PDB file of C-alpha atoms in Angstrom:
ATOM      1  CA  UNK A   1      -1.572 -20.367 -44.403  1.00  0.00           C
ATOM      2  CA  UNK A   2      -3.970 -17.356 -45.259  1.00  0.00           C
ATOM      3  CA  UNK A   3      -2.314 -14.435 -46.715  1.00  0.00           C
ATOM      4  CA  UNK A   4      -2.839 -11.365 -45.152  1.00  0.00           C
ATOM      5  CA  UNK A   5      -3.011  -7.620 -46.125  1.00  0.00           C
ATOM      6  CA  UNK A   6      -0.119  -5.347 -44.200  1.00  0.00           C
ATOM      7  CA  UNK A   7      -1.130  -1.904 -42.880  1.00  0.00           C
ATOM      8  CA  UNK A   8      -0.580   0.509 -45.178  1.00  0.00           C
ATOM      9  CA  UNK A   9       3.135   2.061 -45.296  1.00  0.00           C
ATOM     10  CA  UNK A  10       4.178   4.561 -43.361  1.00  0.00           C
ATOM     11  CA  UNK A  11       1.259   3.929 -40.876  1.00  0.00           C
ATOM     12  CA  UNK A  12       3.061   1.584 -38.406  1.00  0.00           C
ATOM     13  CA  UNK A  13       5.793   2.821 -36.653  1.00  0.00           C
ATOM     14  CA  UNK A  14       6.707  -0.428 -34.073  1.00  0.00           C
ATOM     15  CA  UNK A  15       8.697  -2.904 -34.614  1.00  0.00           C
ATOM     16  CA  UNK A  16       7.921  -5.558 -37.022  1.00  0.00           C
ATOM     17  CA  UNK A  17       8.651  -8.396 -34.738  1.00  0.00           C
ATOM     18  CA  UNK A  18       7.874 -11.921 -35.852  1.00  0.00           C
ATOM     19  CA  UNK A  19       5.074 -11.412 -37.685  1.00  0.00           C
ATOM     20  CA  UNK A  20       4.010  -8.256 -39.711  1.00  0.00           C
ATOM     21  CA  UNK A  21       0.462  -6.741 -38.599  1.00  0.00           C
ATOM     22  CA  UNK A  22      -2.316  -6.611 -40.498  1.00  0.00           C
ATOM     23  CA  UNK A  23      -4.853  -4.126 -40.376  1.00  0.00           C
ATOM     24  CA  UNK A  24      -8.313  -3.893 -38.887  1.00  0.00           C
ATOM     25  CA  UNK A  25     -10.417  -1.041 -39.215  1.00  0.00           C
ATOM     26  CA  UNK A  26      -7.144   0.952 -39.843  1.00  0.00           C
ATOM     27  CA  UNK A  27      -5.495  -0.140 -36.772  1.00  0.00           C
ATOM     28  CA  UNK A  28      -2.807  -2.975 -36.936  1.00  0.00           C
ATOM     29  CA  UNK A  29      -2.940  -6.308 -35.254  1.00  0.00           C
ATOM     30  CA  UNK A  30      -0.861  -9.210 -34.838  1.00  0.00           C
ATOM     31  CA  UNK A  31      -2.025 -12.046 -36.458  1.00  0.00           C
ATOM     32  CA  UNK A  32      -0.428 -14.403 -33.683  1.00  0.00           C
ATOM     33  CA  UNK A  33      -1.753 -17.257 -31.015  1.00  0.00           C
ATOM     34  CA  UNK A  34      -1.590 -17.093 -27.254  1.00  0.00           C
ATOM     35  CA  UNK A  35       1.371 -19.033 -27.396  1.00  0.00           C
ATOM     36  CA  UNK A  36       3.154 -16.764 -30.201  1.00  0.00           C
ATOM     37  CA  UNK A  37       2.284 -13.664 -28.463  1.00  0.00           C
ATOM     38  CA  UNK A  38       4.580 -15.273 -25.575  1.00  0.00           C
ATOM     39  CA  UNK A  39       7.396 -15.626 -27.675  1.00  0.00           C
ATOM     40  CA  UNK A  40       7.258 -12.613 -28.857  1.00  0.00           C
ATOM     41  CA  UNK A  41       6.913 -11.094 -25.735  1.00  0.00           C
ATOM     42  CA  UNK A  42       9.874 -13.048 -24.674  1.00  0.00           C
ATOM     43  CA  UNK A  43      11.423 -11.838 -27.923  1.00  0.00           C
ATOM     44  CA  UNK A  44      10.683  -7.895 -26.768  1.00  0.00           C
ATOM     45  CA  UNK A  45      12.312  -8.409 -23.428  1.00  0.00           C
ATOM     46  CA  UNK A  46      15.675 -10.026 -25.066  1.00  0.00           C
ATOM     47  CA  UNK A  47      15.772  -6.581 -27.289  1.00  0.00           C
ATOM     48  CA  UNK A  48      16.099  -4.669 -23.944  1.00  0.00           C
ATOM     49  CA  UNK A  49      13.080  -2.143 -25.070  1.00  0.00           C
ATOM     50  CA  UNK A  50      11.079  -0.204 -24.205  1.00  0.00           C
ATOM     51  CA  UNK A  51       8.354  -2.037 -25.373  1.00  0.00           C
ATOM     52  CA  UNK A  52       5.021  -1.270 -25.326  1.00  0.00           C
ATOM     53  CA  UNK A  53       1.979  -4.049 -25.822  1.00  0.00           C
ATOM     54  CA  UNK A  54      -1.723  -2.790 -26.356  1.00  0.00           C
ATOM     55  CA  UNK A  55      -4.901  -5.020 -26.650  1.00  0.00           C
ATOM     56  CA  UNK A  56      -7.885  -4.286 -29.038  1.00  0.00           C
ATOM     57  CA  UNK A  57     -11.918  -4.722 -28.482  1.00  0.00           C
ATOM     58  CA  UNK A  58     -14.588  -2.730 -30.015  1.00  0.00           C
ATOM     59  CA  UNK A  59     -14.742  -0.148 -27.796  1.00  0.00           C
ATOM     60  CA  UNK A  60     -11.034   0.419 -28.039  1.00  0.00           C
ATOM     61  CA  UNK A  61     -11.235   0.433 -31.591  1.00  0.00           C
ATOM     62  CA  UNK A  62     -13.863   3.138 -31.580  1.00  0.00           C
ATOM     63  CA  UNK A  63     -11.879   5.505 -28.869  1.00  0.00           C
ATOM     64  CA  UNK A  64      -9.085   5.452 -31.319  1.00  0.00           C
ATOM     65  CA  UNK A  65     -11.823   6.069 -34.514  1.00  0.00           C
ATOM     66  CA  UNK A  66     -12.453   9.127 -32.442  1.00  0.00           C
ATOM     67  CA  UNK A  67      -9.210  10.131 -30.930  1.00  0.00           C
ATOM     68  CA  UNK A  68      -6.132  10.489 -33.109  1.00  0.00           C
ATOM     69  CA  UNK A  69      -3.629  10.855 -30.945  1.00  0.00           C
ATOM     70  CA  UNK A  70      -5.245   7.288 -29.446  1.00  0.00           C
ATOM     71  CA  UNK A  71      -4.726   5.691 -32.750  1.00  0.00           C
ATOM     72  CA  UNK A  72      -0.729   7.116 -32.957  1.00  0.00           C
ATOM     73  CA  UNK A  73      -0.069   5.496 -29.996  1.00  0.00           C
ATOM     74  CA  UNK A  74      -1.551   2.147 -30.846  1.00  0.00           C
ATOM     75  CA  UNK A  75       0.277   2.165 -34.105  1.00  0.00           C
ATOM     76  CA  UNK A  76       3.803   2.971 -32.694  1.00  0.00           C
ATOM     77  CA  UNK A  77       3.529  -0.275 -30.483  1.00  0.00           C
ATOM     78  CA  UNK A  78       5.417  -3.446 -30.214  1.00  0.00           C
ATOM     79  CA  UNK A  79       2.636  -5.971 -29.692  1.00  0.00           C
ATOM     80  CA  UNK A  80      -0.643  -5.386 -30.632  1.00  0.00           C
ATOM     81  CA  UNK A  81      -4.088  -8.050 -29.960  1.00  0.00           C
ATOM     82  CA  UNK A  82      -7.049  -8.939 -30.493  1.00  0.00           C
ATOM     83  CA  UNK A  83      -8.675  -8.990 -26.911  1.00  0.00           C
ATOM     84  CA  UNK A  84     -12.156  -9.285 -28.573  1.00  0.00           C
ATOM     85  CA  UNK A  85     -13.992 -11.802 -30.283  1.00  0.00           C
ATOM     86  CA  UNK A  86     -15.453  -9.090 -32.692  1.00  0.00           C
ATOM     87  CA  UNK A  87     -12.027  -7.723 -33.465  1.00  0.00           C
ATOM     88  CA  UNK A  88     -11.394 -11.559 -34.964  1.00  0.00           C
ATOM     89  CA  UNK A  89     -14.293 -11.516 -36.701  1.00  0.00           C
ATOM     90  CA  UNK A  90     -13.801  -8.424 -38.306  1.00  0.00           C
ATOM     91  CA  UNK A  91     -10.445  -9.173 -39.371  1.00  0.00           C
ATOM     92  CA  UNK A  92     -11.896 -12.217 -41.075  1.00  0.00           C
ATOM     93  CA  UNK A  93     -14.961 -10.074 -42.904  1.00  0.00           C
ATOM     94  CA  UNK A  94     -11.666  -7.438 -44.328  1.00  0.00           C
ATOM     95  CA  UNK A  95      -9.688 -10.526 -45.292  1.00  0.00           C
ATOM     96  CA  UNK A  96      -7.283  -9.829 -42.885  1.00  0.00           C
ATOM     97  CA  UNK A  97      -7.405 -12.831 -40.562  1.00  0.00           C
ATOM     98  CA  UNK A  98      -6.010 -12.703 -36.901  1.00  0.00           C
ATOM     99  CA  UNK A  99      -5.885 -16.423 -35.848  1.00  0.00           C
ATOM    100  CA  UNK A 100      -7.704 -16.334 -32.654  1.00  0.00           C
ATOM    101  CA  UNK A 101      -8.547 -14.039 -29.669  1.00  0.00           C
ATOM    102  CA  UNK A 102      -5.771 -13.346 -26.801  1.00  0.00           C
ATOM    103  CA  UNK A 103      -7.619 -12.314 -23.817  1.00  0.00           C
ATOM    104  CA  UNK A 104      -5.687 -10.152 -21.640  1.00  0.00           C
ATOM    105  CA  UNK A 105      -6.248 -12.621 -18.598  1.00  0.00           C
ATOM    106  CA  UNK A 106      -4.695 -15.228 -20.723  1.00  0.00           C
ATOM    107  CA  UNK A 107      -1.666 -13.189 -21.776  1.00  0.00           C
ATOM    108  CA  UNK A 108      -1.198 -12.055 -18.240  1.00  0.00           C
ATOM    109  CA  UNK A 109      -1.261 -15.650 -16.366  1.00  0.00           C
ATOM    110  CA  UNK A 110       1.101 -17.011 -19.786  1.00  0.00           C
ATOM    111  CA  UNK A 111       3.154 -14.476 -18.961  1.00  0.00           C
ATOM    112  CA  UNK A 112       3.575 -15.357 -15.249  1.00  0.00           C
ATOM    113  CA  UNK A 113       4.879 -18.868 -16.476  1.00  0.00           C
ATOM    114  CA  UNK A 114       7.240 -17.337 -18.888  1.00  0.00           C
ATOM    115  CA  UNK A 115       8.405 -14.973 -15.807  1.00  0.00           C
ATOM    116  CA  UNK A 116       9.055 -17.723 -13.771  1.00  0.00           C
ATOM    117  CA  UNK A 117      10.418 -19.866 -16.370  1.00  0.00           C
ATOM    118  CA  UNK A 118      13.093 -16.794 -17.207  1.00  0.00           C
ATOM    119  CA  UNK A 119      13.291 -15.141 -14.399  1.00  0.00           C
ATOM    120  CA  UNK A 120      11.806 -11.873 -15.325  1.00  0.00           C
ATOM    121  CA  UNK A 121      11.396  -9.221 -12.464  1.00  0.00           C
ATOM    122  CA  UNK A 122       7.545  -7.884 -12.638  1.00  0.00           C
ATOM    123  CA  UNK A 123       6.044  -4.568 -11.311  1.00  0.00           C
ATOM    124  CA  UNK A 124       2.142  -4.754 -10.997  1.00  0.00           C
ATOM    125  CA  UNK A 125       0.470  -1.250 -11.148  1.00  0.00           C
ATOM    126  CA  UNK A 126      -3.271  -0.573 -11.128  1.00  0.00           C
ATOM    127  CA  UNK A 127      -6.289  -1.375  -9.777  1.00  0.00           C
ATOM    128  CA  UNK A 128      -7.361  -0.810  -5.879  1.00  0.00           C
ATOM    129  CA  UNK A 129      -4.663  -1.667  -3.417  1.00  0.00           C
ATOM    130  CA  UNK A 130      -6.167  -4.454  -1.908  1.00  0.00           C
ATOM    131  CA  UNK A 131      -6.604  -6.083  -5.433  1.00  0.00           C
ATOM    132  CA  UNK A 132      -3.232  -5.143  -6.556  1.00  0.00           C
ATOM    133  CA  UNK A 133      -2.194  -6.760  -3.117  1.00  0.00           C
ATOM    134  CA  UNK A 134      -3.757 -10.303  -3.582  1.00  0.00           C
ATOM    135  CA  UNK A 135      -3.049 -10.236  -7.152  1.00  0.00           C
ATOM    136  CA  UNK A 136       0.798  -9.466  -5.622  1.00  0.00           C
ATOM    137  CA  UNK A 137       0.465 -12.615  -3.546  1.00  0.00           C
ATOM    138  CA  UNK A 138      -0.791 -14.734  -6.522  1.00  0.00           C
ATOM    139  CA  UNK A 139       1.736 -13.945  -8.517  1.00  0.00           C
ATOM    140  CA  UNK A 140       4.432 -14.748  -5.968  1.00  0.00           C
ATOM    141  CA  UNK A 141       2.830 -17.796  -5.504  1.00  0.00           C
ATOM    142  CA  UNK A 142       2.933 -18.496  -9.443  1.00  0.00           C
ATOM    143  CA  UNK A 143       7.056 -18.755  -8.699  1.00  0.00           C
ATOM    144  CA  UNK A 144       7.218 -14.915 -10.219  1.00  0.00           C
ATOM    145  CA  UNK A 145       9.693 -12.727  -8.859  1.00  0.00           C
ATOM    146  CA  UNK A 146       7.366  -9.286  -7.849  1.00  0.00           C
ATOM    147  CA  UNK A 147       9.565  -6.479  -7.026  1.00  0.00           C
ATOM    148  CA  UNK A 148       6.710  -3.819  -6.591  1.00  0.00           C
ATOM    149  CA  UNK A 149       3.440  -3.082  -6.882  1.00  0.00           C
ATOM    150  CA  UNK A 150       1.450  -0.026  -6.549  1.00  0.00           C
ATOM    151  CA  UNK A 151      -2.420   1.038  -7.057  1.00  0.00           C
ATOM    152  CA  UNK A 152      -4.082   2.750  -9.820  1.00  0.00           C
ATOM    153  CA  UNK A 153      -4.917   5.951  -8.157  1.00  0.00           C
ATOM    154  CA  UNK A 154      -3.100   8.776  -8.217  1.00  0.00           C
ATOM    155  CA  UNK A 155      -3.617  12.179  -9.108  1.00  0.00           C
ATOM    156  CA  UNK A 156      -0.835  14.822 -11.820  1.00  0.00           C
ATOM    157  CA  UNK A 157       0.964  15.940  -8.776  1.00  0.00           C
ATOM    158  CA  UNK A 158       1.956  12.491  -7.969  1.00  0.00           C
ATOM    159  CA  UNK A 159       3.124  10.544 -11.272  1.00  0.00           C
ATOM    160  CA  UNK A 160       6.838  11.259 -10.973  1.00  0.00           C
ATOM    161  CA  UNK A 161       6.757   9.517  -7.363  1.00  0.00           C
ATOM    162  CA  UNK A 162       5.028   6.793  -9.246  1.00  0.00           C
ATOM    163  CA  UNK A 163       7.410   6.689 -12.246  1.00  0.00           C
ATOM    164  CA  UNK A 164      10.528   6.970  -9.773  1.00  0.00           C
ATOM    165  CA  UNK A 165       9.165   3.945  -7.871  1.00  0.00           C
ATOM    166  CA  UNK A 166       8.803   1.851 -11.147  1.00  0.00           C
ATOM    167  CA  UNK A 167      12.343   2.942 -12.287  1.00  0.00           C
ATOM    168  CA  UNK A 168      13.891   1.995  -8.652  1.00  0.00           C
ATOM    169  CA  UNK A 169      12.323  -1.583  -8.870  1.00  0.00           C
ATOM    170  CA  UNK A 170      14.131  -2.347 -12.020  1.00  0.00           C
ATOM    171  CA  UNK A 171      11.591  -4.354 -13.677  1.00  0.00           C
ATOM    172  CA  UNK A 172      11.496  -6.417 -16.689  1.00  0.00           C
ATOM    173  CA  UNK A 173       7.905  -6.000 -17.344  1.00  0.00           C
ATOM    174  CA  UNK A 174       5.132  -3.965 -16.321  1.00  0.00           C
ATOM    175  CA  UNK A 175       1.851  -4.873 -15.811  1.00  0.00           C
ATOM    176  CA  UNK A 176      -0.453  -1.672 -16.072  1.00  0.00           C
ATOM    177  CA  UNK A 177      -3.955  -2.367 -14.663  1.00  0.00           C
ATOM    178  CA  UNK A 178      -5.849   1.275 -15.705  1.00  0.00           C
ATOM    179  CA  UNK A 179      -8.425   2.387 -17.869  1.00  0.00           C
ATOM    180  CA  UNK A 180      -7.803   3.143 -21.478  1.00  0.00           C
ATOM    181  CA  UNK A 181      -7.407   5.758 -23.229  1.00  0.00           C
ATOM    182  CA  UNK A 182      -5.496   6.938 -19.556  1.00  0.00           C
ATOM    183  CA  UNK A 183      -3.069   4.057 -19.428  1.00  0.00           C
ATOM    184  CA  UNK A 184      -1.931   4.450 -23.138  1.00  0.00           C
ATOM    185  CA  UNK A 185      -1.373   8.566 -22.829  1.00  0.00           C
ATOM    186  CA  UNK A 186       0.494   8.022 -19.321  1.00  0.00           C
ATOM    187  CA  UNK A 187       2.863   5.545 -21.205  1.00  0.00           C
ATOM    188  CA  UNK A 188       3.212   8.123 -24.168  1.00  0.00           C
ATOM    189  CA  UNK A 189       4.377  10.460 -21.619  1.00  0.00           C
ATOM    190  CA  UNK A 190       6.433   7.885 -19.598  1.00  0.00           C
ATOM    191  CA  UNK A 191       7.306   5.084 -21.096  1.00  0.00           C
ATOM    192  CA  UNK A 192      11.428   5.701 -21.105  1.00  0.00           C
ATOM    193  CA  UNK A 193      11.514   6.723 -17.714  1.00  0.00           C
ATOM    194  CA  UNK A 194      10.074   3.756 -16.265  1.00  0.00           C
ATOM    195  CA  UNK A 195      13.062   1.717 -17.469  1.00  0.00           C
ATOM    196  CA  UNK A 196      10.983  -1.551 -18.199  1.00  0.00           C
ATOM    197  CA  UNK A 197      11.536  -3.711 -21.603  1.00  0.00           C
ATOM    198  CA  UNK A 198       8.077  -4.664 -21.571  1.00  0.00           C
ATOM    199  CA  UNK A 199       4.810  -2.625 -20.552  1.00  0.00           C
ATOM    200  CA  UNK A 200       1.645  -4.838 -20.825  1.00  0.00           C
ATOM    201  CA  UNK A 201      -1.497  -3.048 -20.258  1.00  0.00           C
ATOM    202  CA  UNK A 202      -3.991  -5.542 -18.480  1.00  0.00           C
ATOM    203  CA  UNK A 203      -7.150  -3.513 -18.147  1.00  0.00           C
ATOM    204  CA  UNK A 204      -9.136  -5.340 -15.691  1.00  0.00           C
ATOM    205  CA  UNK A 205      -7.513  -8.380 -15.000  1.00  0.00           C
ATOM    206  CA  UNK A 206      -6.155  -7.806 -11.556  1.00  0.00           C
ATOM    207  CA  UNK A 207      -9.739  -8.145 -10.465  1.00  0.00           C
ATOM    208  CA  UNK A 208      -9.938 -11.642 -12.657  1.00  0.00           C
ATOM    209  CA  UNK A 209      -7.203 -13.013 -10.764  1.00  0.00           C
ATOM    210  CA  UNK A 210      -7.620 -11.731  -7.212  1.00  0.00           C
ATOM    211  CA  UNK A 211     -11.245 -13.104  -7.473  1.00  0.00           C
ATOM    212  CA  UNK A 212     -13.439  -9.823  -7.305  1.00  0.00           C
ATOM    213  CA  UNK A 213     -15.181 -10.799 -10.855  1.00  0.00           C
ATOM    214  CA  UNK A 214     -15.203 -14.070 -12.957  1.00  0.00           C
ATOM    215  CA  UNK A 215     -15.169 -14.393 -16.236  1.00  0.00           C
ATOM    216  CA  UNK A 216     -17.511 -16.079 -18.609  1.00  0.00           C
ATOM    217  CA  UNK A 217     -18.078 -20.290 -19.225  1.00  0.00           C
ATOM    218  CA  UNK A 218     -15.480 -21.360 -21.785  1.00  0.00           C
ATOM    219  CA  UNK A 219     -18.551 -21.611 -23.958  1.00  0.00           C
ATOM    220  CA  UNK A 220     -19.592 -18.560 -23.729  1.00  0.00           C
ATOM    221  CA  UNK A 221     -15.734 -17.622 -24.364  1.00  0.00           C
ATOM    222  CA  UNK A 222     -15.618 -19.596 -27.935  1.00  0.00           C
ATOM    223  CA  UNK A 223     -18.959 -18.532 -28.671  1.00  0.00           C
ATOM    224  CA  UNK A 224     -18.006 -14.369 -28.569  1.00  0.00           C
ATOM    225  CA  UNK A 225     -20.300 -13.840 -25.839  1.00  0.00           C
ATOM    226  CA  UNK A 226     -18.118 -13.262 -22.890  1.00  0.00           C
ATOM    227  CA  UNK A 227     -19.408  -9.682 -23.224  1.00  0.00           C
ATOM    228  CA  UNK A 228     -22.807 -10.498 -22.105  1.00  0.00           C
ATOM    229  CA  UNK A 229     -21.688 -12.000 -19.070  1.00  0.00           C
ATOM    230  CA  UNK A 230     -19.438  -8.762 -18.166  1.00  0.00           C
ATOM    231  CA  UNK A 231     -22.819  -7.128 -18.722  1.00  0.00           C
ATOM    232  CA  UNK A 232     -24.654  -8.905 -16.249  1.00  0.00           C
ATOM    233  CA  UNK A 233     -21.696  -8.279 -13.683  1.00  0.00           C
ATOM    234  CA  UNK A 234     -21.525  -4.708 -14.299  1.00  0.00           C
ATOM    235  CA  UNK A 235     -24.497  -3.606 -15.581  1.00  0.00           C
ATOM    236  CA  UNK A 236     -24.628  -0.039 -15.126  1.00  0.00           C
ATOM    237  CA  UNK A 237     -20.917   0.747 -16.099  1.00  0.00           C
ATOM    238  CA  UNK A 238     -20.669  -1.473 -19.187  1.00  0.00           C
ATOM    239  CA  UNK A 239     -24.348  -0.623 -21.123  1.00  0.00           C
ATOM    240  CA  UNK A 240     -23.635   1.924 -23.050  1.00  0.00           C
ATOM    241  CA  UNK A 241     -20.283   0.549 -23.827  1.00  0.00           C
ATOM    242  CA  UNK A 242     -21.830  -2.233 -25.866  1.00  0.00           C
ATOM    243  CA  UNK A 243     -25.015  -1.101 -26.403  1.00  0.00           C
ATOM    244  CA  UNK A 244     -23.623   2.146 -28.334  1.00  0.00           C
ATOM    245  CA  UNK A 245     -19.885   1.293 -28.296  1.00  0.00           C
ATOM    246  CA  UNK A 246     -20.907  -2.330 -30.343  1.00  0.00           C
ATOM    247  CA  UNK A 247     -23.144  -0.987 -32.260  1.00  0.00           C
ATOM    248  CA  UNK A 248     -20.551   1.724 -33.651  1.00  0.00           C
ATOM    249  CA  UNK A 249     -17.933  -0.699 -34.366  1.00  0.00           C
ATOM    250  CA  UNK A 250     -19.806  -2.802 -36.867  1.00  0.00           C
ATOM    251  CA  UNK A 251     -20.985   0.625 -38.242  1.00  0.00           C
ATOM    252  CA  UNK A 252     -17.165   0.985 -38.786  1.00  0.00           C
ATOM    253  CA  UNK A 253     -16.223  -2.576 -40.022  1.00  0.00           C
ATOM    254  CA  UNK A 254     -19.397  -2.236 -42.117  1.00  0.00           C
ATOM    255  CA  UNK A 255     -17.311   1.116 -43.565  1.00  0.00           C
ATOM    256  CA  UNK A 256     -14.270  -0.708 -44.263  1.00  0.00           C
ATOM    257  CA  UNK A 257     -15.567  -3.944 -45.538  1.00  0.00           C
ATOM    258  CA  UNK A 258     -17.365  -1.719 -48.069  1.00  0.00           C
ATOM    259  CA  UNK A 259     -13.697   0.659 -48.655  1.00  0.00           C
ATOM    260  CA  UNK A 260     -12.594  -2.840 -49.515  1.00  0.00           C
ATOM    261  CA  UNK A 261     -15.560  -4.282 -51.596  1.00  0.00           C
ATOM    262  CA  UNK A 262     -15.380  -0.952 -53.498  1.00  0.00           C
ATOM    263  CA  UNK A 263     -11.335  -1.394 -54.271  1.00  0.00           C
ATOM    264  CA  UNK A 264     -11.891  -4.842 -55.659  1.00  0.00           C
ATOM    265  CA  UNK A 265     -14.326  -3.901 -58.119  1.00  0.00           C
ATOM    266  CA  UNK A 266     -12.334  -0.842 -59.158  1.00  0.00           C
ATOM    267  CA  UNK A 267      -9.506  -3.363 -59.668  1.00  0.00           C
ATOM    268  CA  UNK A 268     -11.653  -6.044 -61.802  1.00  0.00           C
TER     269      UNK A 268
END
């Protein structure tokens, strides 16, 4: 088993869990599989929360380079992964190895089987109504138990009606389908009162599963280019995201493989 390098104390402010995070590019991960993500998932629901679980990619990893208050709210939570190929191979380069990518579709639909499997109630909040509808009626038809679900549009005035209706449902978990950084400071601000164990924000996966975009070849999937074929989907809304937002991120991996090149001689 590789050994890994633990965020630096005093830094992360979660819960351990089973497996202690590393860190990449000052953020911390969990260095778990798809599967171990589920238990410990499972493991966050049992505790009775709240819980919150966050993903990572590049571009995340750059908002919270330039947004502090970002980066405190990634470190104080439960479950953190890599959803990006270039977050893995990062953590490899600063000899701090994650184990393998968990895509945020692929936590969502394992989590649906774990749902069904326990018995876990599940709100579903984001997105446009119709896909938060027909990903609703998936869902159901998964065997999960779907006690609410709302769209992702709403303005200030609104978010307690939103918050109540959450709270009334009495879910277990919360799937929380908008953008970042605006679903991670709406769960600093609201976490407790939704009265879930488990938040899990999905980004854009309600449109994976209701159908409205596909996602790459499994090829292109093992190969760390499922980017380029969200590019050629979207093509106006994600260019500058990797074309700058990429390019940035191995300017800061290139930083902290060097912080750590730079420690190891001082230590020879």
């Amino acid at each position: 088993m590789c050994a890994t390098r633990p965020v630096d104390e005093g830094v992360w402010t979660g819960p351990t869990g089973p497996a202690r995070p590393v860190s990449v590019c000052g953020l911390p991960v969990h260095p778990l599989t798809l599967r171990e993500s589920v238990a410990a998932a499972e493991a966050l629901i049992a505790d009775g929360g709240p819980h919150q679980h966050v993903v990572l990619n590049a571009a995340k990893v750059v908002q919270a380079h330039d947004d502090p208050e970002l980066a405190r709210i990634i470190r104080s939570c439960s479950l953190v992964n890599a959803d990006g190929q270039a977050v893995v191979w990062a953590s490899r380069l600063l000899k701090t190895p994650v184990p393998e990518r968990v895509a945020g579709i692929d936590f969502i639909l394992a989590l649906w089987r774990s749902a069904a499997r326990n018995g876990y109630r599940v709100y579903l909040l984001g997105a446009e109504a119709a896909v938060v509808e027909e990903t609703a009626r998936i869902a159901t038809g998964h065997g999960v138990e779907v006690v609410g679900h709302r769209d992702g549009y709403w303005d200030e005035g609104k978010e307690p009606q939103v918050v109540a209706g959450v709270r009334e449902a009495r879910p277990d978990i919360l799937f929380l389908a908008v953008p970042s950084p605006r679903k991670e400071y709406f769960l600093a601000r609201r976490q407790k009162e939704l009265g879930c164990a488990l938040v899990v924000g999905v980004g854009g996966s309600f449109d994976v599963v209701a159908g409205l975009r596909s996602r790459a070849p499994r090829w292109m999937q093992r190969t760390g280019l499922e980017w380029f074929h969200r590019l050629a989907q979207e093509p106006r809304r994600m260019f500058l995201r990797y074309a700058v937002g990429n390019t940035r991120f191995v300017a800061l991996t290139a930083v902290h493989w060097a912080r750590l090149r730079t420690g190891r001689s001082r230590d020879a």
